[in-house]
Amino acid sequence: MRKIRTGFTETEIKLLESNPNVSRVSGRNISYAPAFKLAAVQANTAGEPPMEIFLKAGFSIELVGQRTPTESLYRWRETYAKYGEAGLLEERRGLGSTGRRSKTESSAEEKLQQAEARIKLLEAENELLKKLEALER
């Protein structure tokens, strides 16, 4: 039966944070340095197994978990295939599946396009209501 990890202790967090391949550690999660992700994907593509990559990078498999190297490399390879190096070097969390920016970050041109689309929609709605009103008479 597999032991389910509930989180890292303070000592484990400090140990993980001392590794240059880690950008931050929370109670349950490890955020890896972007350069490490890229190097790991390149090494894996060259034929190096995920477990060996993590061991060479100074990680204790008992600490990070037996499945973490394989699962992490799988995610990183997917990101690399979809977005290239930039996908691994920049933080994508919180951007959603399409990488959309928030409404407050829209450029002036995007805002203009959205406004024009809204105007067309409202004009079409007005025309529909006029036709409906004419039919009712």
PDB file of C-alpha atoms in Angstrom:
ATOM      1  CA  MET A   1       0.000   0.000   0.000  1.00  0.00           C
ATOM      2  CA  ARG A   2       1.293   3.454  -0.932  1.00  0.00           C
ATOM      3  CA  LYS A   3       1.961   5.990   1.788  1.00  0.00           C
ATOM      4  CA  ILE A   4       0.177   9.273   1.061  1.00  0.00           C
ATOM      5  CA  ARG A   5       2.222  12.331   1.937  1.00  0.00           C
ATOM      6  CA  THR A   6       0.393  15.057   3.838  1.00  0.00           C
ATOM      7  CA  GLY A   7       3.043  17.762   3.527  1.00  0.00           C
ATOM      8  CA  PHE A   8       6.621  18.777   4.151  1.00  0.00           C
ATOM      9  CA  THR A   9       8.072  19.449   7.587  1.00  0.00           C
ATOM     10  CA  GLU A  10       9.942  22.699   8.280  1.00  0.00           C
ATOM     11  CA  THR A  11      13.249  20.835   8.061  1.00  0.00           C
ATOM     12  CA  GLU A  12      12.313  19.304   4.709  1.00  0.00           C
ATOM     13  CA  ILE A  13      11.211  22.700   3.393  1.00  0.00           C
ATOM     14  CA  LYS A  14      14.558  24.257   4.376  1.00  0.00           C
ATOM     15  CA  LEU A  15      16.429  21.352   2.772  1.00  0.00           C
ATOM     16  CA  LEU A  16      14.458  21.685  -0.461  1.00  0.00           C
ATOM     17  CA  GLU A  17      14.821  25.479  -0.526  1.00  0.00           C
ATOM     18  CA  SER A  18      18.607  25.096  -0.251  1.00  0.00           C
ATOM     19  CA  ASN A  19      18.626  23.291  -3.616  1.00  0.00           C
ATOM     20  CA  PRO A  20      19.372  25.806  -6.419  1.00  0.00           C
ATOM     21  CA  ASN A  21      16.903  23.951  -8.679  1.00  0.00           C
ATOM     22  CA  VAL A  22      13.972  24.944  -6.453  1.00  0.00           C
ATOM     23  CA  SER A  23      12.368  28.364  -6.682  1.00  0.00           C
ATOM     24  CA  ARG A  24      10.020  27.951  -3.685  1.00  0.00           C
ATOM     25  CA  VAL A  25       8.409  25.346  -1.448  1.00  0.00           C
ATOM     26  CA  SER A  26       5.042  25.471   0.258  1.00  0.00           C
ATOM     27  CA  GLY A  27       3.676  22.983   2.743  1.00  0.00           C
ATOM     28  CA  ARG A  28       2.775  20.493   0.009  1.00  0.00           C
ATOM     29  CA  ASN A  29       4.243  21.764  -3.260  1.00  0.00           C
ATOM     30  CA  ILE A  30       7.645  22.316  -4.792  1.00  0.00           C
ATOM     31  CA  SER A  31       8.093  24.955  -7.505  1.00  0.00           C
ATOM     32  CA  TYR A  32      11.118  24.115  -9.588  1.00  0.00           C
ATOM     33  CA  ALA A  33      13.453  26.722 -11.105  1.00  0.00           C
ATOM     34  CA  PRO A  34      12.619  27.403 -14.771  1.00  0.00           C
ATOM     35  CA  ALA A  35      16.220  26.733 -15.846  1.00  0.00           C
ATOM     36  CA  PHE A  36      16.051  23.306 -14.165  1.00  0.00           C
ATOM     37  CA  LYS A  37      12.812  22.475 -15.981  1.00  0.00           C
ATOM     38  CA  LEU A  38      14.346  23.351 -19.332  1.00  0.00           C
ATOM     39  CA  ALA A  39      17.568  21.440 -18.623  1.00  0.00           C
ATOM     40  CA  ALA A  40      15.556  18.439 -17.398  1.00  0.00           C
ATOM     41  CA  VAL A  41      13.410  18.350 -20.543  1.00  0.00           C
ATOM     42  CA  GLN A  42      16.491  18.605 -22.752  1.00  0.00           C
ATOM     43  CA  ALA A  43      18.274  15.837 -20.817  1.00  0.00           C
ATOM     44  CA  ASN A  44      15.168  13.651 -20.945  1.00  0.00           C
ATOM     45  CA  THR A  45      14.812  14.221 -24.680  1.00  0.00           C
ATOM     46  CA  ALA A  46      18.436  13.114 -25.029  1.00  0.00           C
ATOM     47  CA  GLY A  47      17.485   9.827 -23.340  1.00  0.00           C
ATOM     48  CA  GLU A  48      18.238  10.406 -19.668  1.00  0.00           C
ATOM     49  CA  PRO A  49      15.598   8.899 -17.324  1.00  0.00           C
ATOM     50  CA  PRO A  50      13.603  11.281 -15.086  1.00  0.00           C
ATOM     51  CA  MET A  51      14.802   9.627 -11.860  1.00  0.00           C
ATOM     52  CA  GLU A  52      18.443  10.084 -12.849  1.00  0.00           C
ATOM     53  CA  ILE A  53      17.852  13.751 -13.766  1.00  0.00           C
ATOM     54  CA  PHE A  54      16.386  14.467 -10.334  1.00  0.00           C
ATOM     55  CA  LEU A  55      19.134  12.558  -8.515  1.00  0.00           C
ATOM     56  CA  LYS A  56      21.865  14.462 -10.410  1.00  0.00           C
ATOM     57  CA  ALA A  57      20.088  17.714  -9.516  1.00  0.00           C
ATOM     58  CA  GLY A  58      20.468  16.888  -5.828  1.00  0.00           C
ATOM     59  CA  PHE A  59      16.931  15.781  -4.973  1.00  0.00           C
ATOM     60  CA  SER A  60      16.153  13.023  -2.519  1.00  0.00           C
ATOM     61  CA  ILE A  61      13.584  10.725  -4.136  1.00  0.00           C
ATOM     62  CA  GLU A  62      12.297   9.779  -0.667  1.00  0.00           C
ATOM     63  CA  LEU A  63      11.576  13.468  -0.088  1.00  0.00           C
ATOM     64  CA  VAL A  64      10.063  14.523  -3.434  1.00  0.00           C
ATOM     65  CA  GLY A  65       8.299  11.232  -4.061  1.00  0.00           C
ATOM     66  CA  GLN A  66       8.876   8.215  -6.269  1.00  0.00           C
ATOM     67  CA  ARG A  67       6.482   9.349  -9.001  1.00  0.00           C
ATOM     68  CA  THR A  68       7.384  13.046  -9.003  1.00  0.00           C
ATOM     69  CA  PRO A  69      10.276  12.892 -11.499  1.00  0.00           C
ATOM     70  CA  THR A  70       8.259  11.014 -14.123  1.00  0.00           C
ATOM     71  CA  GLU A  71       5.076  13.055 -13.628  1.00  0.00           C
ATOM     72  CA  SER A  72       6.935  16.375 -13.605  1.00  0.00           C
ATOM     73  CA  LEU A  73       8.901  15.561 -16.751  1.00  0.00           C
ATOM     74  CA  TYR A  74       5.695  14.516 -18.480  1.00  0.00           C
ATOM     75  CA  ARG A  75       4.069  17.898 -17.691  1.00  0.00           C
ATOM     76  CA  TRP A  76       7.175  19.851 -18.626  1.00  0.00           C
ATOM     77  CA  ARG A  77       7.559  17.999 -21.942  1.00  0.00           C
ATOM     78  CA  GLU A  78       3.920  18.785 -22.762  1.00  0.00           C
ATOM     79  CA  THR A  79       4.477  22.461 -21.948  1.00  0.00           C
ATOM     80  CA  TYR A  80       7.703  22.496 -23.972  1.00  0.00           C
ATOM     81  CA  ALA A  81       5.967  20.922 -26.969  1.00  0.00           C
ATOM     82  CA  LYS A  82       3.118  23.427 -26.809  1.00  0.00           C
ATOM     83  CA  TYR A  83       4.911  26.686 -25.902  1.00  0.00           C
ATOM     84  CA  GLY A  84       8.615  26.009 -26.486  1.00  0.00           C
ATOM     85  CA  GLU A  85      11.342  27.227 -24.133  1.00  0.00           C
ATOM     86  CA  ALA A  86       9.297  30.283 -23.153  1.00  0.00           C
ATOM     87  CA  GLY A  87       6.621  27.989 -21.709  1.00  0.00           C
ATOM     88  CA  LEU A  88       9.097  26.593 -19.208  1.00  0.00           C
ATOM     89  CA  LEU A  89      10.944  29.830 -18.493  1.00  0.00           C
ATOM     90  CA  GLU A  90       7.893  31.930 -17.627  1.00  0.00           C
ATOM     91  CA  GLU A  91       5.267  31.275 -14.979  1.00  0.00           C
ATOM     92  CA  ARG A  92       2.021  30.191 -16.648  1.00  0.00           C
ATOM     93  CA  ARG A  93      -0.053  29.402 -13.598  1.00  0.00           C
ATOM     94  CA  GLY A  94      -3.210  31.458 -13.325  1.00  0.00           C
ATOM     95  CA  LEU A  95      -3.331  32.257 -17.029  1.00  0.00           C
ATOM     96  CA  GLY A  96      -5.950  29.644 -17.799  1.00  0.00           C
ATOM     97  CA  SER A  97      -5.749  27.123 -20.572  1.00  0.00           C
ATOM     98  CA  THR A  98      -5.635  29.781 -23.282  1.00  0.00           C
ATOM     99  CA  GLY A  99      -3.121  32.065 -21.639  1.00  0.00           C
ATOM    100  CA  ARG A 100      -5.577  34.962 -21.600  1.00  0.00           C
ATOM    101  CA  ARG A 101      -4.742  38.180 -19.867  1.00  0.00           C
ATOM    102  CA  SER A 102      -7.160  39.777 -17.448  1.00  0.00           C
ATOM    103  CA  LYS A 103      -9.534  42.498 -18.682  1.00  0.00           C
ATOM    104  CA  THR A 104      -7.516  45.173 -16.940  1.00  0.00           C
ATOM    105  CA  GLU A 105      -4.498  44.246 -19.078  1.00  0.00           C
ATOM    106  CA  SER A 106      -6.296  44.536 -22.443  1.00  0.00           C
ATOM    107  CA  SER A 107      -4.649  46.835 -24.932  1.00  0.00           C
ATOM    108  CA  ALA A 108      -6.482  49.822 -26.407  1.00  0.00           C
ATOM    109  CA  GLU A 109      -6.852  47.969 -29.717  1.00  0.00           C
ATOM    110  CA  GLU A 110      -8.409  44.939 -28.004  1.00  0.00           C
ATOM    111  CA  LYS A 111     -10.814  47.183 -26.109  1.00  0.00           C
ATOM    112  CA  LEU A 112     -11.840  48.867 -29.362  1.00  0.00           C
ATOM    113  CA  GLN A 113     -12.471  45.500 -31.037  1.00  0.00           C
ATOM    114  CA  GLN A 114     -14.539  44.345 -28.056  1.00  0.00           C
ATOM    115  CA  ALA A 115     -16.569  47.570 -28.116  1.00  0.00           C
ATOM    116  CA  GLU A 116     -17.208  47.266 -31.866  1.00  0.00           C
ATOM    117  CA  ALA A 117     -18.338  43.662 -31.447  1.00  0.00           C
ATOM    118  CA  ARG A 118     -20.681  44.702 -28.640  1.00  0.00           C
ATOM    119  CA  ILE A 119     -22.134  47.512 -30.784  1.00  0.00           C
ATOM    120  CA  LYS A 120     -22.826  45.053 -33.634  1.00  0.00           C
ATOM    121  CA  LEU A 121     -24.517  42.674 -31.210  1.00  0.00           C
ATOM    122  CA  LEU A 122     -26.708  45.418 -29.760  1.00  0.00           C
ATOM    123  CA  GLU A 123     -27.606  46.718 -33.244  1.00  0.00           C
ATOM    124  CA  ALA A 124     -28.648  43.207 -34.291  1.00  0.00           C
ATOM    125  CA  GLU A 125     -30.686  42.850 -31.119  1.00  0.00           C
ATOM    126  CA  ASN A 126     -32.411  46.199 -31.826  1.00  0.00           C
ATOM    127  CA  GLU A 127     -33.274  45.108 -35.381  1.00  0.00           C
ATOM    128  CA  LEU A 128     -34.691  41.830 -34.102  1.00  0.00           C
ATOM    129  CA  LEU A 129     -36.850  43.651 -31.546  1.00  0.00           C
ATOM    130  CA  LYS A 130     -38.116  46.060 -34.228  1.00  0.00           C
ATOM    131  CA  LYS A 131     -39.109  43.152 -36.489  1.00  0.00           C
ATOM    132  CA  LEU A 132     -40.786  41.351 -33.599  1.00  0.00           C
ATOM    133  CA  GLU A 133     -42.737  44.511 -32.703  1.00  0.00           C
ATOM    134  CA  ALA A 134     -43.796  44.949 -36.333  1.00  0.00           C
ATOM    135  CA  LEU A 135     -45.036  41.356 -36.489  1.00  0.00           C
ATOM    136  CA  GLU A 136     -47.119  41.819 -33.358  1.00  0.00           C
ATOM    137  CA  ARG A 137     -49.062  44.734 -34.934  1.00  0.00           C
TER     138      ARG A 137
END
